[in-house]
Amino acid sequence: VGNDIINLLENTDFPAEIEYLPESDLKFQEDAFGTLGLAILIAIVLVYLVMVALYESYLHPFVVLFSIPLSVIGALLALALAQEAISIFSILGMIMLVGLVTKNAILVVDFINTIRKNGATMLWAIVRAVKLRIRPILMTAISTVVGMLPIALSQTAGSEWKNGLGWALIGGITSSMLLSLVIVPVVYLMAENAKSKFKKWTRGKKS
């Protein structure tokens, strides 16, 4: 709406002595969105670097990061269905999602690696890990969603500022819970197959 108003003003012929400037909420919102966008990027990079140190691998943390776009899809869909605008609080919710939803993918990927170390085939390890980790993922996701409902549904004074935060978290966690159990294992399988082909290719080059 703010951009539409600015475009309307730009296409309007004013007398030479009249000037206009975006102020108040519109100005603060523009500054805040830029800062929060940078914060999301920094959060993703830091999460990736921490996982690289823990896994001692650059590939598996990359697989885990695929859960973040899945959560953003759910967050935006929930905001749209609840007819909530993207605000500072809803973006803060998306920043929180970076840490909340990656734990689901970490549970799956870490257990796949554990099973494979015991000699299991990759496909069997993926299926087994998803079956055994679906219960803790569901428990944590459902408890978080239930805990966010009072914030999302609140009708008290000033609640309109916080409703977006609740809906962003509810939508992001729900979509990540459902999609990460399918997409993340598929990405893991594709990444490992690509890794195997690359190793064979490099060995062929050396020989």
mmCIF file with all atom_site columns, C-alpha atoms in Angstrom:
data_model
loop_
_atom_site.group_PDB
_atom_site.id
_atom_site.type_symbol
_atom_site.label_atom_id
_atom_site.label_alt_id
_atom_site.label_comp_id
_atom_site.label_asym_id
_atom_site.label_entity_id
_atom_site.label_seq_id
_atom_site.pdbx_PDB_ins_code
_atom_site.Cartn_x
_atom_site.Cartn_y
_atom_site.Cartn_z
_atom_site.occupancy
_atom_site.B_iso_or_equiv
_atom_site.pdbx_formal_charge
_atom_site.auth_seq_id
_atom_site.auth_comp_id
_atom_site.auth_asym_id
_atom_site.auth_atom_id
_atom_site.pdbx_PDB_model_num
ATOM 1   C CA . VAL A 1 1   ? 0.000  0.000   0.000   1.00 0.00 ? 1   VAL A CA 1
ATOM 2   C CA . GLY A 1 2   ? 2.847  2.346   0.845   1.00 0.00 ? 2   GLY A CA 1
ATOM 3   C CA . ASN A 1 3   ? 4.463  1.741   -2.551  1.00 0.00 ? 3   ASN A CA 1
ATOM 4   C CA . ASP A 1 4   ? 1.146  2.394   -4.299  1.00 0.00 ? 4   ASP A CA 1
ATOM 5   C CA . ILE A 1 5   ? 0.843  5.728   -2.510  1.00 0.00 ? 5   ILE A CA 1
ATOM 6   C CA . ILE A 1 6   ? 4.397  6.728   -3.442  1.00 0.00 ? 6   ILE A CA 1
ATOM 7   C CA . ASN A 1 7   ? 3.750  5.778   -7.094  1.00 0.00 ? 7   ASN A CA 1
ATOM 8   C CA . LEU A 1 8   ? 0.566  7.841   -7.060  1.00 0.00 ? 8   LEU A CA 1
ATOM 9   C CA . LEU A 1 9   ? 2.413  10.851  -5.664  1.00 0.00 ? 9   LEU A CA 1
ATOM 10  C CA . GLU A 1 10  ? 5.197  10.486  -8.237  1.00 0.00 ? 10  GLU A CA 1
ATOM 11  C CA . ASN A 1 11  ? 2.653  10.538  -11.061 1.00 0.00 ? 11  ASN A CA 1
ATOM 12  C CA . THR A 1 12  ? 0.870  13.601  -9.676  1.00 0.00 ? 12  THR A CA 1
ATOM 13  C CA . ASP A 1 13  ? 1.794  17.122  -10.771 1.00 0.00 ? 13  ASP A CA 1
ATOM 14  C CA . PHE A 1 14  ? 2.345  19.238  -7.644  1.00 0.00 ? 14  PHE A CA 1
ATOM 15  C CA . PRO A 1 15  ? 3.263  22.935  -7.500  1.00 0.00 ? 15  PRO A CA 1
ATOM 16  C CA . ALA A 1 16  ? 7.011  23.520  -7.338  1.00 0.00 ? 16  ALA A CA 1
ATOM 17  C CA . GLU A 1 17  ? 6.952  24.579  -3.657  1.00 0.00 ? 17  GLU A CA 1
ATOM 18  C CA . ILE A 1 18  ? 5.359  21.278  -2.475  1.00 0.00 ? 18  ILE A CA 1
ATOM 19  C CA . GLU A 1 19  ? 7.568  18.346  -1.447  1.00 0.00 ? 19  GLU A CA 1
ATOM 20  C CA . TYR A 1 20  ? 6.711  14.991  0.097   1.00 0.00 ? 20  TYR A CA 1
ATOM 21  C CA . LEU A 1 21  ? 8.758  12.475  2.076   1.00 0.00 ? 21  LEU A CA 1
ATOM 22  C CA . PRO A 1 22  ? 7.883  9.033   3.476   1.00 0.00 ? 22  PRO A CA 1
ATOM 23  C CA . GLU A 1 23  ? 7.866  9.289   7.254   1.00 0.00 ? 23  GLU A CA 1
ATOM 24  C CA . SER A 1 24  ? 6.606  7.493   10.376  1.00 0.00 ? 24  SER A CA 1
ATOM 25  C CA . ASP A 1 25  ? 5.658  3.815   9.931   1.00 0.00 ? 25  ASP A CA 1
ATOM 26  C CA . LEU A 1 26  ? 6.463  3.707   6.215   1.00 0.00 ? 26  LEU A CA 1
ATOM 27  C CA . LYS A 1 27  ? 9.997  4.995   6.736   1.00 0.00 ? 27  LYS A CA 1
ATOM 28  C CA . PHE A 1 28  ? 10.681 2.797   9.774   1.00 0.00 ? 28  PHE A CA 1
ATOM 29  C CA . GLN A 1 29  ? 9.236  -0.256  8.001   1.00 0.00 ? 29  GLN A CA 1
ATOM 30  C CA . GLU A 1 30  ? 11.517 0.177   5.001   1.00 0.00 ? 30  GLU A CA 1
ATOM 31  C CA . ASP A 1 31  ? 14.594 0.490   7.219   1.00 0.00 ? 31  ASP A CA 1
ATOM 32  C CA . ALA A 1 32  ? 13.531 -2.446  9.406   1.00 0.00 ? 32  ALA A CA 1
ATOM 33  C CA . PHE A 1 33  ? 12.819 -4.772  6.471   1.00 0.00 ? 33  PHE A CA 1
ATOM 34  C CA . GLY A 1 34  ? 16.314 -4.245  5.104   1.00 0.00 ? 34  GLY A CA 1
ATOM 35  C CA . THR A 1 35  ? 17.894 -4.926  8.489   1.00 0.00 ? 35  THR A CA 1
ATOM 36  C CA . LEU A 1 36  ? 15.756 -8.003  9.139   1.00 0.00 ? 36  LEU A CA 1
ATOM 37  C CA . GLY A 1 37  ? 16.493 -9.390  5.681   1.00 0.00 ? 37  GLY A CA 1
ATOM 38  C CA . LEU A 1 38  ? 20.200 -9.144  6.482   1.00 0.00 ? 38  LEU A CA 1
ATOM 39  C CA . ALA A 1 39  ? 19.527 -10.818 9.847   1.00 0.00 ? 39  ALA A CA 1
ATOM 40  C CA . ILE A 1 40  ? 17.850 -13.790 8.104   1.00 0.00 ? 40  ILE A CA 1
ATOM 41  C CA . LEU A 1 41  ? 20.852 -14.180 5.792   1.00 0.00 ? 41  LEU A CA 1
ATOM 42  C CA . ILE A 1 42  ? 23.313 -14.029 8.700   1.00 0.00 ? 42  ILE A CA 1
ATOM 43  C CA . ALA A 1 43  ? 21.224 -16.568 10.654  1.00 0.00 ? 43  ALA A CA 1
ATOM 44  C CA . ILE A 1 44  ? 21.291 -19.032 7.747   1.00 0.00 ? 44  ILE A CA 1
ATOM 45  C CA . VAL A 1 45  ? 25.055 -18.637 7.276   1.00 0.00 ? 45  VAL A CA 1
ATOM 46  C CA . LEU A 1 46  ? 25.767 -19.105 11.000  1.00 0.00 ? 46  LEU A CA 1
ATOM 47  C CA . VAL A 1 47  ? 23.530 -22.192 11.198  1.00 0.00 ? 47  VAL A CA 1
ATOM 48  C CA . TYR A 1 48  ? 25.335 -23.658 8.182   1.00 0.00 ? 48  TYR A CA 1
ATOM 49  C CA . LEU A 1 49  ? 28.791 -22.981 9.650   1.00 0.00 ? 49  LEU A CA 1
ATOM 50  C CA . VAL A 1 50  ? 27.844 -24.526 13.003  1.00 0.00 ? 50  VAL A CA 1
ATOM 51  C CA . MET A 1 51  ? 26.554 -27.661 11.264  1.00 0.00 ? 51  MET A CA 1
ATOM 52  C CA . VAL A 1 52  ? 29.700 -27.870 9.114   1.00 0.00 ? 52  VAL A CA 1
ATOM 53  C CA . ALA A 1 53  ? 31.761 -27.935 12.317  1.00 0.00 ? 53  ALA A CA 1
ATOM 54  C CA . LEU A 1 54  ? 29.511 -30.576 13.903  1.00 0.00 ? 54  LEU A CA 1
ATOM 55  C CA . TYR A 1 55  ? 29.125 -32.859 10.886  1.00 0.00 ? 55  TYR A CA 1
ATOM 56  C CA . GLU A 1 56  ? 32.663 -32.263 9.545   1.00 0.00 ? 56  GLU A CA 1
ATOM 57  C CA . SER A 1 57  ? 31.024 -32.145 6.131   1.00 0.00 ? 57  SER A CA 1
ATOM 58  C CA . TYR A 1 58  ? 29.957 -29.396 3.737   1.00 0.00 ? 58  TYR A CA 1
ATOM 59  C CA . LEU A 1 59  ? 27.300 -31.527 2.024   1.00 0.00 ? 59  LEU A CA 1
ATOM 60  C CA . HIS A 1 60  ? 25.004 -32.681 4.833   1.00 0.00 ? 60  HIS A CA 1
ATOM 61  C CA . PRO A 1 61  ? 24.473 -29.189 6.326   1.00 0.00 ? 61  PRO A CA 1
ATOM 62  C CA . PHE A 1 62  ? 23.475 -28.074 2.834   1.00 0.00 ? 62  PHE A CA 1
ATOM 63  C CA . VAL A 1 63  ? 20.818 -30.805 2.814   1.00 0.00 ? 63  VAL A CA 1
ATOM 64  C CA . VAL A 1 64  ? 19.532 -29.619 6.197   1.00 0.00 ? 64  VAL A CA 1
ATOM 65  C CA . LEU A 1 65  ? 19.166 -26.049 4.916   1.00 0.00 ? 65  LEU A CA 1
ATOM 66  C CA . PHE A 1 66  ? 16.522 -27.235 2.429   1.00 0.00 ? 66  PHE A CA 1
ATOM 67  C CA . SER A 1 67  ? 14.056 -27.266 5.333   1.00 0.00 ? 67  SER A CA 1
ATOM 68  C CA . ILE A 1 68  ? 14.220 -23.448 5.540   1.00 0.00 ? 68  ILE A CA 1
ATOM 69  C CA . PRO A 1 69  ? 12.515 -22.681 2.172   1.00 0.00 ? 69  PRO A CA 1
ATOM 70  C CA . LEU A 1 70  ? 9.857  -25.249 3.073   1.00 0.00 ? 70  LEU A CA 1
ATOM 71  C CA . SER A 1 71  ? 9.096  -23.369 6.277   1.00 0.00 ? 71  SER A CA 1
ATOM 72  C CA . VAL A 1 72  ? 8.984  -19.987 4.516   1.00 0.00 ? 72  VAL A CA 1
ATOM 73  C CA . ILE A 1 73  ? 6.359  -21.377 2.109   1.00 0.00 ? 73  ILE A CA 1
ATOM 74  C CA . GLY A 1 74  ? 4.179  -22.409 5.044   1.00 0.00 ? 74  GLY A CA 1
ATOM 75  C CA . ALA A 1 75  ? 4.719  -19.111 6.871   1.00 0.00 ? 75  ALA A CA 1
ATOM 76  C CA . LEU A 1 76  ? 3.660  -17.016 3.864   1.00 0.00 ? 76  LEU A CA 1
ATOM 77  C CA . LEU A 1 77  ? 0.667  -19.295 3.209   1.00 0.00 ? 77  LEU A CA 1
ATOM 78  C CA . ALA A 1 78  ? -0.480 -19.045 6.825   1.00 0.00 ? 78  ALA A CA 1
ATOM 79  C CA . LEU A 1 79  ? -0.160 -15.253 6.766   1.00 0.00 ? 79  LEU A CA 1
ATOM 80  C CA . ALA A 1 80  ? -2.192 -15.122 3.549   1.00 0.00 ? 80  ALA A CA 1
ATOM 81  C CA . LEU A 1 81  ? -4.943 -17.409 4.893   1.00 0.00 ? 81  LEU A CA 1
ATOM 82  C CA . ALA A 1 82  ? -5.133 -15.418 8.136   1.00 0.00 ? 82  ALA A CA 1
ATOM 83  C CA . GLN A 1 83  ? -5.158 -12.167 6.116   1.00 0.00 ? 83  GLN A CA 1
ATOM 84  C CA . GLU A 1 84  ? -2.138 -10.862 8.019   1.00 0.00 ? 84  GLU A CA 1
ATOM 85  C CA . ALA A 1 85  ? 0.298  -8.439  6.413   1.00 0.00 ? 85  ALA A CA 1
ATOM 86  C CA . ILE A 1 86  ? 4.042  -9.079  6.375   1.00 0.00 ? 86  ILE A CA 1
ATOM 87  C CA . SER A 1 87  ? 5.245  -6.978  9.292   1.00 0.00 ? 87  SER A CA 1
ATOM 88  C CA . ILE A 1 88  ? 8.342  -6.673  11.440  1.00 0.00 ? 88  ILE A CA 1
ATOM 89  C CA . PHE A 1 89  ? 6.953  -9.282  13.838  1.00 0.00 ? 89  PHE A CA 1
ATOM 90  C CA . SER A 1 90  ? 6.137  -11.784 11.078  1.00 0.00 ? 90  SER A CA 1
ATOM 91  C CA . ILE A 1 91  ? 9.688  -11.422 9.711   1.00 0.00 ? 91  ILE A CA 1
ATOM 92  C CA . LEU A 1 92  ? 11.007 -11.980 13.236  1.00 0.00 ? 92  LEU A CA 1
ATOM 93  C CA . GLY A 1 93  ? 8.979  -15.193 13.214  1.00 0.00 ? 93  GLY A CA 1
ATOM 94  C CA . MET A 1 94  ? 10.714 -16.257 9.998   1.00 0.00 ? 94  MET A CA 1
ATOM 95  C CA . ILE A 1 95  ? 14.104 -15.594 11.598  1.00 0.00 ? 95  ILE A CA 1
ATOM 96  C CA . MET A 1 96  ? 13.063 -17.834 14.492  1.00 0.00 ? 96  MET A CA 1
ATOM 97  C CA . LEU A 1 97  ? 12.034 -20.497 11.975  1.00 0.00 ? 97  LEU A CA 1
ATOM 98  C CA . VAL A 1 98  ? 15.635 -20.752 10.739  1.00 0.00 ? 98  VAL A CA 1
ATOM 99  C CA . GLY A 1 99  ? 16.587 -22.312 14.064  1.00 0.00 ? 99  GLY A CA 1
ATOM 100 C CA . LEU A 1 100 ? 13.327 -24.122 14.801  1.00 0.00 ? 100 LEU A CA 1
ATOM 101 C CA . VAL A 1 101 ? 12.795 -26.036 11.565  1.00 0.00 ? 101 VAL A CA 1
ATOM 102 C CA . THR A 1 102 ? 16.386 -27.088 10.905  1.00 0.00 ? 102 THR A CA 1
ATOM 103 C CA . LYS A 1 103 ? 16.249 -29.328 13.974  1.00 0.00 ? 103 LYS A CA 1
ATOM 104 C CA . ASN A 1 104 ? 13.736 -31.577 12.190  1.00 0.00 ? 104 ASN A CA 1
ATOM 105 C CA . ALA A 1 105 ? 16.084 -32.070 9.252   1.00 0.00 ? 105 ALA A CA 1
ATOM 106 C CA . ILE A 1 106 ? 19.040 -32.507 11.629  1.00 0.00 ? 106 ILE A CA 1
ATOM 107 C CA . LEU A 1 107 ? 17.197 -35.331 13.427  1.00 0.00 ? 107 LEU A CA 1
ATOM 108 C CA . VAL A 1 108 ? 16.613 -37.140 10.140  1.00 0.00 ? 108 VAL A CA 1
ATOM 109 C CA . VAL A 1 109 ? 20.039 -36.565 8.557   1.00 0.00 ? 109 VAL A CA 1
ATOM 110 C CA . ASP A 1 110 ? 21.949 -37.380 11.732  1.00 0.00 ? 110 ASP A CA 1
ATOM 111 C CA . PHE A 1 111 ? 20.082 -40.656 12.213  1.00 0.00 ? 111 PHE A CA 1
ATOM 112 C CA . ILE A 1 112 ? 20.601 -41.610 8.567   1.00 0.00 ? 112 ILE A CA 1
ATOM 113 C CA . ASN A 1 113 ? 24.349 -41.159 9.045   1.00 0.00 ? 113 ASN A CA 1
ATOM 114 C CA . THR A 1 114 ? 24.272 -43.216 12.259  1.00 0.00 ? 114 THR A CA 1
ATOM 115 C CA . ILE A 1 115 ? 22.460 -46.118 10.585  1.00 0.00 ? 115 ILE A CA 1
ATOM 116 C CA . ARG A 1 116 ? 24.763 -46.019 7.569   1.00 0.00 ? 116 ARG A CA 1
ATOM 117 C CA . LYS A 1 117 ? 27.819 -46.209 9.838   1.00 0.00 ? 117 LYS A CA 1
ATOM 118 C CA . ASN A 1 118 ? 26.463 -49.540 11.107  1.00 0.00 ? 118 ASN A CA 1
ATOM 119 C CA . GLY A 1 119 ? 26.667 -50.968 7.588   1.00 0.00 ? 119 GLY A CA 1
ATOM 120 C CA . ALA A 1 120 ? 23.143 -50.369 6.282   1.00 0.00 ? 120 ALA A CA 1
ATOM 121 C CA . THR A 1 121 ? 22.451 -49.413 2.686   1.00 0.00 ? 121 THR A CA 1
ATOM 122 C CA . MET A 1 122 ? 21.647 -45.780 2.027   1.00 0.00 ? 122 MET A CA 1
ATOM 123 C CA . LEU A 1 123 ? 18.046 -46.294 0.882   1.00 0.00 ? 123 LEU A CA 1
ATOM 124 C CA . TRP A 1 124 ? 17.200 -48.551 3.818   1.00 0.00 ? 124 TRP A CA 1
ATOM 125 C CA . ALA A 1 125 ? 18.830 -46.115 6.242   1.00 0.00 ? 125 ALA A CA 1
ATOM 126 C CA . ILE A 1 126 ? 16.741 -43.233 4.861   1.00 0.00 ? 126 ILE A CA 1
ATOM 127 C CA . VAL A 1 127 ? 13.458 -45.134 5.205   1.00 0.00 ? 127 VAL A CA 1
ATOM 128 C CA . ARG A 1 128 ? 14.363 -46.378 8.671   1.00 0.00 ? 128 ARG A CA 1
ATOM 129 C CA . ALA A 1 129 ? 15.422 -42.925 9.891   1.00 0.00 ? 129 ALA A CA 1
ATOM 130 C CA . VAL A 1 130 ? 12.184 -41.286 8.726   1.00 0.00 ? 130 VAL A CA 1
ATOM 131 C CA . LYS A 1 131 ? 10.075 -43.978 10.413  1.00 0.00 ? 131 LYS A CA 1
ATOM 132 C CA . LEU A 1 132 ? 11.909 -43.697 13.735  1.00 0.00 ? 132 LEU A CA 1
ATOM 133 C CA . ARG A 1 133 ? 12.168 -39.906 13.791  1.00 0.00 ? 133 ARG A CA 1
ATOM 134 C CA . ILE A 1 134 ? 8.617  -39.036 12.753  1.00 0.00 ? 134 ILE A CA 1
ATOM 135 C CA . ARG A 1 135 ? 7.329  -39.320 16.342  1.00 0.00 ? 135 ARG A CA 1
ATOM 136 C CA . PRO A 1 136 ? 9.725  -36.818 18.027  1.00 0.00 ? 136 PRO A CA 1
ATOM 137 C CA . ILE A 1 137 ? 9.328  -34.441 15.088  1.00 0.00 ? 137 ILE A CA 1
ATOM 138 C CA . LEU A 1 138 ? 5.532  -34.571 15.389  1.00 0.00 ? 138 LEU A CA 1
ATOM 139 C CA . MET A 1 139 ? 5.663  -34.126 19.170  1.00 0.00 ? 139 MET A CA 1
ATOM 140 C CA . THR A 1 140 ? 7.869  -31.030 19.066  1.00 0.00 ? 140 THR A CA 1
ATOM 141 C CA . ALA A 1 141 ? 6.028  -29.490 16.108  1.00 0.00 ? 141 ALA A CA 1
ATOM 142 C CA . ILE A 1 142 ? 2.546  -29.991 17.561  1.00 0.00 ? 142 ILE A CA 1
ATOM 143 C CA . SER A 1 143 ? 3.562  -28.668 20.981  1.00 0.00 ? 143 SER A CA 1
ATOM 144 C CA . THR A 1 144 ? 5.091  -25.544 19.373  1.00 0.00 ? 144 THR A CA 1
ATOM 145 C CA . VAL A 1 145 ? 2.017  -24.949 17.193  1.00 0.00 ? 145 VAL A CA 1
ATOM 146 C CA . VAL A 1 146 ? -0.330 -25.302 20.182  1.00 0.00 ? 146 VAL A CA 1
ATOM 147 C CA . GLY A 1 147 ? 1.862  -22.896 22.171  1.00 0.00 ? 147 GLY A CA 1
ATOM 148 C CA . MET A 1 148 ? 1.670  -20.298 19.377  1.00 0.00 ? 148 MET A CA 1
ATOM 149 C CA . LEU A 1 149 ? -2.136 -20.450 19.001  1.00 0.00 ? 149 LEU A CA 1
ATOM 150 C CA . PRO A 1 150 ? -2.857 -17.982 21.860  1.00 0.00 ? 150 PRO A CA 1
ATOM 151 C CA . ILE A 1 151 ? -0.582 -15.405 20.203  1.00 0.00 ? 151 ILE A CA 1
ATOM 152 C CA . ALA A 1 152 ? -2.027 -15.982 16.729  1.00 0.00 ? 152 ALA A CA 1
ATOM 153 C CA . LEU A 1 153 ? -5.677 -15.899 17.860  1.00 0.00 ? 153 LEU A CA 1
ATOM 154 C CA . SER A 1 154 ? -5.398 -13.149 20.464  1.00 0.00 ? 154 SER A CA 1
ATOM 155 C CA . GLN A 1 155 ? -7.909 -10.290 20.137  1.00 0.00 ? 155 GLN A CA 1
ATOM 156 C CA . THR A 1 156 ? -6.653 -8.120  23.004  1.00 0.00 ? 156 THR A CA 1
ATOM 157 C CA . ALA A 1 157 ? -5.450 -4.538  22.644  1.00 0.00 ? 157 ALA A CA 1
ATOM 158 C CA . GLY A 1 158 ? -2.279 -4.388  20.568  1.00 0.00 ? 158 GLY A CA 1
ATOM 159 C CA . SER A 1 159 ? -2.528 -8.059  19.566  1.00 0.00 ? 159 SER A CA 1
ATOM 160 C CA . GLU A 1 160 ? -2.583 -7.170  15.855  1.00 0.00 ? 160 GLU A CA 1
ATOM 161 C CA . TRP A 1 161 ? 1.162  -6.482  16.126  1.00 0.00 ? 161 TRP A CA 1
ATOM 162 C CA . LYS A 1 162 ? 1.864  -10.010 17.377  1.00 0.00 ? 162 LYS A CA 1
ATOM 163 C CA . ASN A 1 163 ? -0.671 -12.100 15.454  1.00 0.00 ? 163 ASN A CA 1
ATOM 164 C CA . GLY A 1 164 ? 1.604  -12.213 12.414  1.00 0.00 ? 164 GLY A CA 1
ATOM 165 C CA . LEU A 1 165 ? 4.411  -13.679 14.524  1.00 0.00 ? 165 LEU A CA 1
ATOM 166 C CA . GLY A 1 166 ? 2.162  -16.501 15.700  1.00 0.00 ? 166 GLY A CA 1
ATOM 167 C CA . TRP A 1 167 ? 0.792  -17.312 12.250  1.00 0.00 ? 167 TRP A CA 1
ATOM 168 C CA . ALA A 1 168 ? 4.257  -17.235 10.656  1.00 0.00 ? 168 ALA A CA 1
ATOM 169 C CA . LEU A 1 169 ? 5.560  -19.727 13.219  1.00 0.00 ? 169 LEU A CA 1
ATOM 170 C CA . ILE A 1 170 ? 2.491  -21.965 12.967  1.00 0.00 ? 170 ILE A CA 1
ATOM 171 C CA . GLY A 1 171 ? 2.564  -22.099 9.175   1.00 0.00 ? 171 GLY A CA 1
ATOM 172 C CA . GLY A 1 172 ? 6.330  -22.503 8.939   1.00 0.00 ? 172 GLY A CA 1
ATOM 173 C CA . ILE A 1 173 ? 6.588  -25.279 11.512  1.00 0.00 ? 173 ILE A CA 1
ATOM 174 C CA . THR A 1 174 ? 3.585  -27.161 10.081  1.00 0.00 ? 174 THR A CA 1
ATOM 175 C CA . SER A 1 175 ? 4.814  -27.101 6.479   1.00 0.00 ? 175 SER A CA 1
ATOM 176 C CA . SER A 1 176 ? 8.355  -27.961 7.529   1.00 0.00 ? 176 SER A CA 1
ATOM 177 C CA . MET A 1 177 ? 7.110  -30.864 9.637   1.00 0.00 ? 177 MET A CA 1
ATOM 178 C CA . LEU A 1 178 ? 5.146  -32.321 6.719   1.00 0.00 ? 178 LEU A CA 1
ATOM 179 C CA . LEU A 1 179 ? 7.519  -31.563 3.851   1.00 0.00 ? 179 LEU A CA 1
ATOM 180 C CA . SER A 1 180 ? 10.919 -32.088 5.488   1.00 0.00 ? 180 SER A CA 1
ATOM 181 C CA . LEU A 1 181 ? 10.066 -35.752 6.110   1.00 0.00 ? 181 LEU A CA 1
ATOM 182 C CA . VAL A 1 182 ? 9.766  -36.150 2.330   1.00 0.00 ? 182 VAL A CA 1
ATOM 183 C CA . ILE A 1 183 ? 11.900 -33.480 0.667   1.00 0.00 ? 183 ILE A CA 1
ATOM 184 C CA . VAL A 1 184 ? 14.959 -33.646 2.947   1.00 0.00 ? 184 VAL A CA 1
ATOM 185 C CA . PRO A 1 185 ? 15.451 -37.441 2.536   1.00 0.00 ? 185 PRO A CA 1
ATOM 186 C CA . VAL A 1 186 ? 15.051 -37.070 -1.238  1.00 0.00 ? 186 VAL A CA 1
ATOM 187 C CA . VAL A 1 187 ? 17.609 -34.245 -1.327  1.00 0.00 ? 187 VAL A CA 1
ATOM 188 C CA . TYR A 1 188 ? 19.937 -36.349 0.868   1.00 0.00 ? 188 TYR A CA 1
ATOM 189 C CA . LEU A 1 189 ? 19.689 -39.251 -1.603  1.00 0.00 ? 189 LEU A CA 1
ATOM 190 C CA . MET A 1 190 ? 20.319 -36.976 -4.591  1.00 0.00 ? 190 MET A CA 1
ATOM 191 C CA . ALA A 1 191 ? 23.271 -35.303 -2.867  1.00 0.00 ? 191 ALA A CA 1
ATOM 192 C CA . GLU A 1 192 ? 24.887 -38.617 -1.950  1.00 0.00 ? 192 GLU A CA 1
ATOM 193 C CA . ASN A 1 193 ? 24.405 -39.965 -5.484  1.00 0.00 ? 193 ASN A CA 1
ATOM 194 C CA . ALA A 1 194 ? 25.952 -36.807 -6.917  1.00 0.00 ? 194 ALA A CA 1
ATOM 195 C CA . LYS A 1 195 ? 28.832 -37.148 -4.450  1.00 0.00 ? 195 LYS A CA 1
ATOM 196 C CA . SER A 1 196 ? 29.444 -40.765 -5.523  1.00 0.00 ? 196 SER A CA 1
ATOM 197 C CA . LYS A 1 197 ? 29.416 -39.833 -9.208  1.00 0.00 ? 197 LYS A CA 1
ATOM 198 C CA . PHE A 1 198 ? 31.822 -36.962 -8.584  1.00 0.00 ? 198 PHE A CA 1
ATOM 199 C CA . LYS A 1 199 ? 34.239 -39.271 -6.751  1.00 0.00 ? 199 LYS A CA 1
ATOM 200 C CA . LYS A 1 200 ? 34.127 -41.788 -9.612  1.00 0.00 ? 200 LYS A CA 1
ATOM 201 C CA . TRP A 1 201 ? 34.701 -38.990 -12.105 1.00 0.00 ? 201 TRP A CA 1
ATOM 202 C CA . THR A 1 202 ? 37.718 -37.645 -10.211 1.00 0.00 ? 202 THR A CA 1
ATOM 203 C CA . ARG A 1 203 ? 39.179 -41.163 -9.877  1.00 0.00 ? 203 ARG A CA 1
ATOM 204 C CA . GLY A 1 204 ? 38.763 -41.685 -13.632 1.00 0.00 ? 204 GLY A CA 1
ATOM 205 C CA . LYS A 1 205 ? 40.562 -38.397 -14.286 1.00 0.00 ? 205 LYS A CA 1
ATOM 206 C CA . LYS A 1 206 ? 43.462 -39.386 -12.036 1.00 0.00 ? 206 LYS A CA 1
ATOM 207 C CA . SER A 1 207 ? 43.824 -42.809 -13.621 1.00 0.00 ? 207 SER A CA 1
#
